[in-house]
Structures are given as C-alpha cells and as structure tokens.
Tab-separated table of C-alpha atoms in Angstrom:
chain	number	residue	atom	x	y	z
D	376	UNK	CA	171.376	-94.622	-68.204
D	377	UNK	CA	173.042	-93.501	-65.006
D	378	UNK	CA	172.113	-94.935	-61.577
D	379	UNK	CA	170.994	-91.456	-60.492
D	380	UNK	CA	168.636	-91.132	-63.444
D	381	UNK	CA	167.231	-94.600	-62.838
D	382	UNK	CA	166.467	-93.700	-59.200
D	383	UNK	CA	164.512	-90.648	-60.367
D	384	UNK	CA	162.537	-92.524	-63.027
D	385	UNK	CA	161.353	-95.376	-60.815
D	386	UNK	CA	158.923	-93.231	-58.709
D	387	UNK	CA	157.626	-91.561	-61.888
D	388	UNK	CA	156.946	-94.934	-63.475
D	389	UNK	CA	155.100	-96.089	-60.355
D	390	UNK	CA	152.933	-92.942	-60.293
D	391	UNK	CA	152.116	-93.353	-63.991
D	392	UNK	CA	151.067	-96.953	-63.385
D	393	UNK	CA	148.661	-95.814	-60.644
D	394	UNK	CA	147.138	-93.143	-62.919
D	395	UNK	CA	146.680	-95.612	-65.769
D	396	UNK	CA	145.042	-98.083	-63.424
D	397	UNK	CA	142.616	-95.424	-62.100
D	398	UNK	CA	141.773	-94.325	-65.647
D	399	UNK	CA	141.017	-97.893	-66.628
D	400	UNK	CA	138.596	-98.239	-63.699
D	401	UNK	CA	136.775	-95.008	-64.581
D	402	UNK	CA	136.503	-95.948	-68.236
D	403	UNK	CA	135.243	-99.412	-67.389
D	404	UNK	CA	132.493	-97.910	-65.226
D	405	UNK	CA	131.634	-95.203	-67.783
D	406	UNK	CA	132.472	-92.388	-65.362
D	407	UNK	CA	134.170	-89.119	-66.159
D	408	UNK	CA	135.433	-86.723	-63.446
D	409	UNK	CA	132.150	-84.823	-63.552
D	410	UNK	CA	130.312	-87.928	-62.392
D	411	UNK	CA	133.106	-89.636	-60.475
D	412	UNK	CA	134.638	-86.694	-58.634
D	413	UNK	CA	132.392	-87.191	-55.642
D	414	UNK	CA	134.008	-89.613	-53.186
D	415	UNK	CA	132.156	-92.881	-52.943
D	416	UNK	CA	131.557	-96.266	-54.431
D	417	UNK	CA	128.627	-97.550	-56.417
D	418	UNK	CA	127.513	-100.767	-54.734
D	419	UNK	CA	125.110	-101.601	-57.563
D	420	UNK	CA	125.862	-103.343	-60.846
D	421	UNK	CA	129.588	-103.085	-61.494
D	422	UNK	CA	130.241	-104.450	-64.993
D	423	UNK	CA	127.948	-102.796	-67.500
D	424	UNK	CA	130.480	-102.057	-70.218
D	425	UNK	CA	130.743	-98.537	-71.571
D	426	UNK	CA	127.539	-97.680	-73.470
D	427	UNK	CA	128.196	-94.835	-75.878
D	428	UNK	CA	124.697	-94.272	-77.335
D	429	UNK	CA	126.356	-92.965	-80.494
D	430	UNK	CA	125.963	-89.253	-79.681
D	431	UNK	CA	127.883	-86.344	-78.195
D	432	UNK	CA	126.992	-86.328	-74.502
D	433	UNK	CA	128.367	-85.095	-71.201
D	434	UNK	CA	129.120	-81.743	-69.615
D	435	UNK	CA	130.900	-80.129	-72.590
D	436	UNK	CA	128.671	-77.338	-73.987
D	437	UNK	CA	130.090	-78.018	-77.447
D	438	UNK	CA	127.611	-80.925	-77.523
D	439	UNK	CA	124.816	-78.339	-77.713
D	440	UNK	CA	123.318	-77.249	-81.070
D	441	UNK	CA	122.426	-73.560	-80.942
D	442	UNK	CA	120.660	-73.510	-84.299
D	443	UNK	CA	118.146	-70.718	-83.744
D	444	UNK	CA	115.034	-72.818	-83.235
D	445	UNK	CA	113.912	-70.850	-80.173
D	446	UNK	CA	113.106	-67.136	-79.825
D	447	UNK	CA	112.267	-66.434	-76.173
D	448	UNK	CA	112.824	-62.682	-76.572
D	449	UNK	CA	109.805	-62.704	-78.890
D	450	UNK	CA	107.685	-65.608	-77.694
D	451	UNK	CA	108.712	-65.939	-74.048
D	452	UNK	CA	109.442	-69.268	-72.399
D	453	UNK	CA	107.056	-72.195	-72.650
D	454	UNK	CA	107.301	-75.861	-71.676
D	455	UNK	CA	105.240	-78.926	-72.579
D	456	UNK	CA	104.293	-81.289	-69.766
D	457	UNK	CA	103.859	-84.888	-70.976
D	458	UNK	CA	102.389	-87.398	-68.537
D	459	UNK	CA	101.188	-90.289	-70.708
D	460	UNK	CA	101.444	-93.718	-69.094
D	461	UNK	CA	101.428	-97.096	-70.845
D	462	UNK	CA	101.910	-99.057	-67.638
D	463	UNK	CA	101.809	-98.150	-63.934
D	464	UNK	CA	100.357	-94.713	-63.246
D	465	UNK	CA	101.407	-92.733	-60.194
D	466	UNK	CA	98.482	-91.496	-58.124
D	467	UNK	CA	99.700	-87.893	-58.253
D	468	UNK	CA	99.037	-87.820	-62.030
D	469	UNK	CA	95.328	-88.378	-61.445
D	470	UNK	CA	93.062	-89.860	-64.111
D	471	UNK	CA	94.295	-90.168	-67.690
D	472	UNK	CA	93.786	-86.997	-69.707
D	473	UNK	CA	91.451	-86.571	-72.659
D	474	UNK	CA	92.869	-86.145	-76.149
D	475	UNK	CA	94.154	-82.816	-77.365
D	476	UNK	CA	96.318	-80.038	-75.999
D	477	UNK	CA	95.486	-78.622	-72.558
D	478	UNK	CA	92.476	-80.887	-71.875
D	479	UNK	CA	90.353	-80.283	-68.765
D	480	UNK	CA	91.987	-81.199	-65.462
D	481	UNK	CA	90.458	-82.420	-62.236
D	482	UNK	CA	91.675	-81.727	-58.722
D	483	UNK	CA	93.187	-85.219	-58.767
D	484	UNK	CA	95.590	-84.241	-61.574
D	485	UNK	CA	97.973	-82.955	-58.934
D	486	UNK	CA	101.217	-82.912	-60.940
D	487	UNK	CA	99.663	-81.110	-63.898
D	488	UNK	CA	97.978	-78.485	-61.731
D	489	UNK	CA	101.100	-78.079	-59.626
D	490	UNK	CA	103.476	-77.500	-62.531
D	491	UNK	CA	101.063	-75.075	-64.183
D	492	UNK	CA	101.063	-73.101	-60.931
D	493	UNK	CA	104.866	-73.218	-60.737
D	494	UNK	CA	105.048	-71.831	-64.262
D	495	UNK	CA	102.708	-68.948	-63.428
D	496	UNK	CA	104.736	-68.135	-60.322
D	497	UNK	CA	108.073	-68.217	-62.150
D	498	UNK	CA	107.382	-66.575	-65.498
D	499	UNK	CA	107.058	-69.461	-67.956
D	500	UNK	CA	104.003	-70.862	-69.709
D	501	UNK	CA	102.914	-74.490	-69.469
D	502	UNK	CA	100.980	-76.611	-71.962
D	503	UNK	CA	100.079	-80.194	-71.062
D	504	UNK	CA	99.034	-83.328	-72.923
D	505	UNK	CA	98.980	-87.116	-72.996
D	506	UNK	CA	97.993	-87.185	-76.672
D	507	UNK	CA	100.615	-88.619	-79.041
D	508	UNK	CA	99.133	-86.571	-81.883
D	509	UNK	CA	100.385	-83.442	-80.102
D	510	UNK	CA	104.019	-84.606	-80.220
D	511	UNK	CA	104.038	-86.351	-83.600
D	512	UNK	CA	106.397	-83.927	-85.376
D	513	UNK	CA	109.533	-81.982	-84.436
D	514	UNK	CA	107.884	-78.700	-85.391
D	515	UNK	CA	105.162	-79.276	-82.791
D	516	UNK	CA	107.870	-79.677	-80.158
D	517	UNK	CA	109.919	-76.708	-81.367
D	518	UNK	CA	107.128	-74.488	-80.007
D	519	UNK	CA	108.494	-75.335	-76.544
D	520	UNK	CA	111.769	-74.423	-74.887
D	521	UNK	CA	111.613	-77.671	-72.919
D	522	UNK	CA	109.626	-80.889	-72.844
D	523	UNK	CA	109.020	-82.357	-69.383
D	524	UNK	CA	108.305	-86.063	-68.915
D	525	UNK	CA	106.874	-86.494	-65.417
D	526	UNK	CA	106.214	-90.073	-64.292
D	527	UNK	CA	105.488	-91.358	-67.759
D	528	UNK	CA	105.729	-95.142	-67.945
D	529	UNK	CA	106.665	-98.037	-70.219
D	530	UNK	CA	106.233	-97.578	-73.992
D	531	UNK	CA	104.619	-94.161	-73.770
D	532	UNK	CA	105.735	-93.097	-77.274
D	533	UNK	CA	104.945	-94.435	-80.716
D	534	UNK	CA	107.392	-94.327	-83.627
D	535	UNK	CA	106.381	-90.832	-84.770
D	536	UNK	CA	106.757	-89.403	-81.265
D	537	UNK	CA	110.136	-91.078	-80.807
D	538	UNK	CA	111.379	-89.557	-84.051
D	539	UNK	CA	109.975	-86.136	-83.153
D	540	UNK	CA	111.602	-86.148	-79.723
D	541	UNK	CA	114.980	-87.140	-81.133
D	542	UNK	CA	114.901	-84.462	-83.844
D	543	UNK	CA	113.748	-81.877	-81.297
D	544	UNK	CA	116.666	-82.666	-78.995
D	545	UNK	CA	119.091	-82.641	-81.918
D	546	UNK	CA	117.788	-79.178	-82.804
D	547	UNK	CA	118.744	-77.776	-79.392
D	548	UNK	CA	115.643	-78.670	-77.384
D	549	UNK	CA	115.487	-79.008	-73.627
D	550	UNK	CA	114.364	-82.120	-71.759
D	551	UNK	CA	113.430	-82.678	-68.126
D	552	UNK	CA	112.818	-86.205	-66.854
D	553	UNK	CA	111.292	-86.588	-63.390
D	554	UNK	CA	110.595	-89.672	-61.269
D	555	UNK	CA	109.087	-92.448	-63.410
D	556	UNK	CA	110.414	-90.932	-66.603
D	557	UNK	CA	113.098	-93.441	-65.597
D	558	UNK	CA	110.554	-96.247	-65.978
D	559	UNK	CA	109.802	-95.273	-69.584
D	560	UNK	CA	110.949	-96.593	-72.986
D	561	UNK	CA	113.158	-99.275	-71.433
D	562	UNK	CA	114.014	-100.773	-74.803
D	563	UNK	CA	115.077	-97.575	-76.578
D	564	UNK	CA	118.835	-97.048	-76.034
D	565	UNK	CA	118.785	-93.424	-77.238
D	566	UNK	CA	116.260	-92.529	-74.545
D	567	UNK	CA	118.318	-94.306	-71.891
D	568	UNK	CA	121.225	-92.077	-72.917
D	569	UNK	CA	118.985	-89.006	-72.700
D	570	UNK	CA	118.390	-89.944	-69.057
D	571	UNK	CA	122.143	-89.822	-68.484
D	572	UNK	CA	122.837	-93.452	-69.309
D	573	UNK	CA	120.533	-94.544	-66.480
D	574	UNK	CA	117.313	-96.473	-65.938
D	575	UNK	CA	115.011	-97.379	-63.064
D	576	UNK	CA	115.607	-100.863	-61.666
D	577	UNK	CA	113.796	-100.975	-58.315
D	578	UNK	CA	113.327	-99.118	-55.048
D	579	UNK	CA	113.135	-99.874	-51.363
D	580	UNK	CA	110.451	-98.686	-48.947
D	581	UNK	CA	109.126	-95.156	-49.309
D	582	UNK	CA	110.767	-93.312	-46.436
D	583	UNK	CA	112.355	-90.099	-45.244
D	584	UNK	CA	116.034	-89.556	-45.998
D	585	UNK	CA	118.514	-86.724	-46.416
D	586	UNK	CA	119.259	-85.165	-49.793
D	587	UNK	CA	122.823	-83.860	-50.113
D	588	UNK	CA	123.504	-81.067	-52.614
D	589	UNK	CA	126.916	-81.817	-54.094
D	590	UNK	CA	126.998	-79.028	-56.709
D	591	UNK	CA	125.579	-75.726	-55.488
D	592	UNK	CA	126.475	-73.677	-58.586
D	593	UNK	CA	123.666	-75.009	-60.745
D	594	UNK	CA	120.445	-73.035	-61.229
D	595	UNK	CA	118.483	-75.950	-59.774
D	596	UNK	CA	120.503	-76.212	-56.560
D	597	UNK	CA	121.436	-72.577	-56.040
D	598	UNK	CA	120.026	-71.428	-52.716
D	599	UNK	CA	119.088	-74.890	-51.484
D	600	UNK	CA	120.416	-76.117	-48.135
D	601	UNK	CA	123.432	-78.386	-48.385
D	602	UNK	CA	121.346	-81.110	-46.690
D	603	UNK	CA	117.561	-81.341	-46.498
D	604	UNK	CA	115.074	-83.970	-45.437
D	605	UNK	CA	112.834	-85.517	-48.062
D	606	UNK	CA	110.476	-88.453	-48.486
D	607	UNK	CA	110.550	-90.615	-51.610
D	608	UNK	CA	110.992	-94.109	-53.010
D	609	UNK	CA	114.732	-93.553	-53.681
D	610	UNK	CA	115.141	-95.241	-57.037
D	611	UNK	CA	117.976	-97.710	-57.563
D	612	UNK	CA	119.386	-97.481	-61.076
D	613	UNK	CA	120.757	-99.871	-63.685
D	614	UNK	CA	122.697	-98.621	-65.495
D	615	UNK	CA	124.230	-95.972	-63.261
D	616	UNK	CA	124.445	-92.353	-64.583
D	617	UNK	CA	127.653	-91.673	-66.488
D	618	UNK	CA	129.348	-88.610	-68.045
D	619	UNK	CA	126.923	-86.313	-66.206
D	620	UNK	CA	127.205	-83.562	-63.614
D	621	UNK	CA	125.778	-84.965	-60.394
D	622	UNK	CA	123.883	-82.228	-58.564
D	623	UNK	CA	122.353	-84.026	-55.583
D	624	UNK	CA	122.522	-87.419	-53.897
D	625	UNK	CA	120.736	-89.222	-51.082
D	626	UNK	CA	122.699	-90.098	-47.969
D	627	UNK	CA	121.896	-93.798	-47.743
D	628	UNK	CA	122.947	-93.892	-44.090
D	629	UNK	CA	119.828	-91.805	-43.292
D	630	UNK	CA	117.429	-94.366	-44.794
D	631	UNK	CA	116.372	-96.199	-41.643
D	632	UNK	CA	114.283	-98.771	-43.515
D	633	UNK	CA	117.167	-99.770	-45.773
D	634	UNK	CA	118.094	-99.309	-49.420
D	635	UNK	CA	117.669	-102.805	-50.821
D	636	UNK	CA	115.070	-102.739	-53.569
D	637	UNK	CA	112.139	-104.992	-54.368
D	638	UNK	CA	114.163	-106.829	-57.026
D	639	UNK	CA	117.333	-107.201	-54.982
D	640	UNK	CA	119.355	-104.097	-55.866
D	641	UNK	CA	121.659	-103.405	-52.886
D	642	UNK	CA	121.676	-99.618	-53.217
D	643	UNK	CA	124.493	-97.404	-54.450
D	644	UNK	CA	126.560	-96.869	-51.335
D	645	UNK	CA	128.293	-93.537	-50.894
D	646	UNK	CA	127.241	-92.135	-54.295
D	647	UNK	CA	123.499	-92.456	-54.897
D	648	UNK	CA	122.510	-89.680	-57.331
D	649	UNK	CA	119.016	-88.199	-57.290
D	650	UNK	CA	119.541	-85.222	-59.655
D	651	UNK	CA	121.991	-84.550	-62.501
D	652	UNK	CA	122.363	-82.765	-65.838
D	653	UNK	CA	124.087	-83.231	-69.178
D	654	UNK	CA	124.240	-82.086	-72.780
D	655	UNK	CA	122.958	-84.813	-75.076
D	656	UNK	CA	122.848	-85.206	-78.868
D	657	UNK	CA	122.543	-81.453	-79.419
D	658	UNK	CA	120.149	-80.704	-76.576
D	659	UNK	CA	120.032	-80.142	-72.821
D	660	UNK	CA	118.768	-82.705	-70.319
D	661	UNK	CA	118.097	-82.202	-66.620
D	662	UNK	CA	117.045	-85.263	-64.609
D	663	UNK	CA	115.747	-86.171	-61.174
D	664	UNK	CA	114.507	-89.470	-59.783
D	665	UNK	CA	112.527	-87.612	-57.104
D	666	UNK	CA	108.825	-86.741	-57.216
D	667	UNK	CA	106.637	-89.585	-55.976
D	668	UNK	CA	104.196	-87.931	-53.594
D	669	UNK	CA	101.225	-85.689	-54.374
D	670	UNK	CA	101.975	-83.481	-51.352
D	671	UNK	CA	105.017	-82.088	-53.172
D	672	UNK	CA	102.753	-79.831	-55.230
D	673	UNK	CA	100.591	-78.536	-52.407
D	674	UNK	CA	102.098	-75.213	-51.276
D	675	UNK	CA	99.766	-75.243	-48.287
D	676	UNK	CA	101.202	-78.512	-46.991
D	677	UNK	CA	103.886	-77.633	-44.456
D	678	UNK	CA	104.320	-81.104	-42.983
D	679	UNK	CA	105.679	-83.086	-45.929
D	680	UNK	CA	109.487	-83.054	-45.609
D	681	UNK	CA	111.368	-81.150	-48.291
D	682	UNK	CA	108.388	-80.193	-50.468
D	683	UNK	CA	109.437	-76.547	-50.922
D	684	UNK	CA	113.040	-77.561	-51.584
D	685	UNK	CA	111.863	-80.051	-54.190
D	686	UNK	CA	109.756	-77.450	-55.976
D	687	UNK	CA	112.766	-75.120	-56.047
D	688	UNK	CA	114.951	-77.900	-57.430
D	689	UNK	CA	112.430	-78.765	-60.141
D	690	UNK	CA	111.774	-75.169	-61.193
D	691	UNK	CA	115.508	-74.493	-61.483
D	692	UNK	CA	115.936	-77.629	-63.561
D	693	UNK	CA	113.105	-76.656	-65.907
D	694	UNK	CA	114.384	-73.097	-66.252
D	695	UNK	CA	117.917	-74.243	-67.026
D	696	UNK	CA	116.764	-76.831	-69.574
D	697	UNK	CA	114.711	-74.085	-71.274
D	698	UNK	CA	117.723	-71.750	-71.387
D	699	UNK	CA	116.030	-69.324	-69.023
D	700	UNK	CA	118.913	-69.861	-66.559
D	701	UNK	CA	122.515	-71.029	-67.113
D	702	UNK	CA	122.592	-74.746	-67.773
D	703	UNK	CA	124.569	-77.449	-65.997
D	704	UNK	CA	127.321	-75.237	-64.689
C-alpha cells in the first residue's frame, strides 16, 4: 500500500468508526431514525435492552396486513370505544358502564359522550362498551375499523379479549391508545409493543406546558400549530417508545412545576414524546399519552388550554388508524 493511499484511507476509517459507534448506541436504545431523528436525549431509563416483541413493527407499511377484512365503501367507518377499568378510573370516564353494547350514558361519562360527538361531526360511527363479552372474538372486533382504548387501566382484558384483540390487529385492524391506555395490561409484552414499546411509569404535577408538533405531515397533526399550550399530567414512560414515528412532544422547559414524577422518574429531557404512530403485527396503532381532563371534550369551554387542538389531534389519529386518512406518513 502506498503512503498516498494510506493517507486517504485513514480519514475514511475514522468516519466509519464514528458511524458504527452511533449505530451501536441507537440499537442499544431501541431507536431507529424515525424515533431518534429528533435532536435530544432521553434522560429516563437508559439500559432497557432491545425488546423485539416478536412481530413486524415500525414505520414500514409492509408490516400492515391488507387482507380485506374491512369494507368502508359499503359499511362506512365505525370505531369501538373501550373504557373498562380494572384499577384507577379517571373522573372524565364517569361511572362504570352497564353490560352490553352502547349502554345508557350519563352526563358524567364525558369521554364517551365527547367521542360520540366527535364521530358525528367527522363522519364516523361510534359504538361504546366496557363489557368483555362484546370483545370476546375477533369477528366482533372486525366490525370496527378501529378500536380505541381511552384511559383503560390495569388488567382490563381477560384471556378471550386478549386473543381477540391480537387476532384483530393481525388481520389489519386499527388501534388507538389514549392517556391511561398506557397504564393497562402491564404484564402483557405484546400489548406493550402495541403501545410502541412504551408504558406509563409516573407523572409529575398536572400543569400547563407547550406541545411541539415535530411531524406536521400526519393526518393527526396536519393543520395544528407548531407549538400550542396544553394542560396534562405529562406521563413519564418506561420503556421509552422505539421504532415509531414521533408526531408531537412536550417542551419540558415550559413545565414550571418540574418533570420529576411521583416515583422518581427524572423526565425525558429534550425528547419527551406525547403522540406517535407505528405499524404493528399486521395492524395500525396511533398513540397519545394526553387526555386527562374532562374539559377537553367540552366544545363550549374556551378557557382550557389546547382543548380544540387536542380534539383535532385525536380525531386525526382515529381517522388514520381506521384508514379514513393516510396513516403514519
């Protein structure tokens, strides 16, 4: 090898070493460019391994199974809202619902009433239930273009419902998980993967902060301001979302009462996701940790920060998970 050739190879070898080192860091943290492209550092748990969940997942549409289980041109678009709780119950869910499909609601069932109204205003039908008998088989779920878990909690599903949900997703179903859907089925790894490889750990004080839209191409973020004020509990997550497309984050510097959670989580630093999407095990999953307060579903309330923006975000997420709008683009 000539001296001239050696001089040219040395910088190339150094650059390759840097790239290999960066790749090793991303792999160790379970991040792909779709999730790691945003500048920032996760200040939370650092060494969680690389959970795979044994399925095709991420932002590649080839993970989706378009097997003809849905016929919106004939039947229209319909979603199922599931709000069963087996632990803490958020006040905005109101009292537990009676058995059956579409049981009577009270004014205190704010989330259920609010999402029904959003469906009527945006051209999709909504059924609602907390009855496991209504989600016991995949064919029951295949009547819906998306299933929405809103602030469910703990072991909300029995074995039949778990099997039905998994087969529904594998058959091309859509899933939306909002707020305490992240505090559900802690001990079921497949469900953790459905959430984007993420789970609720704790949160700091409920307070106003600034949501930052980091991907404005998605149906859920299209038309939203790049930054908008919002009030929530700002969930800290363990594990941290991986192999997903991050759509929105919270600017932790705007949280005046701090980010440290009730169980010691220090917050996520410069990259604290609050909404993201992914393909998962044949289906589509759109996720948001936001949605704590009942005022979010009161169109007449003009004082709660970010309520209209949140409703727009949620509707876009539901529509994209159903296939009514382009998904996770």
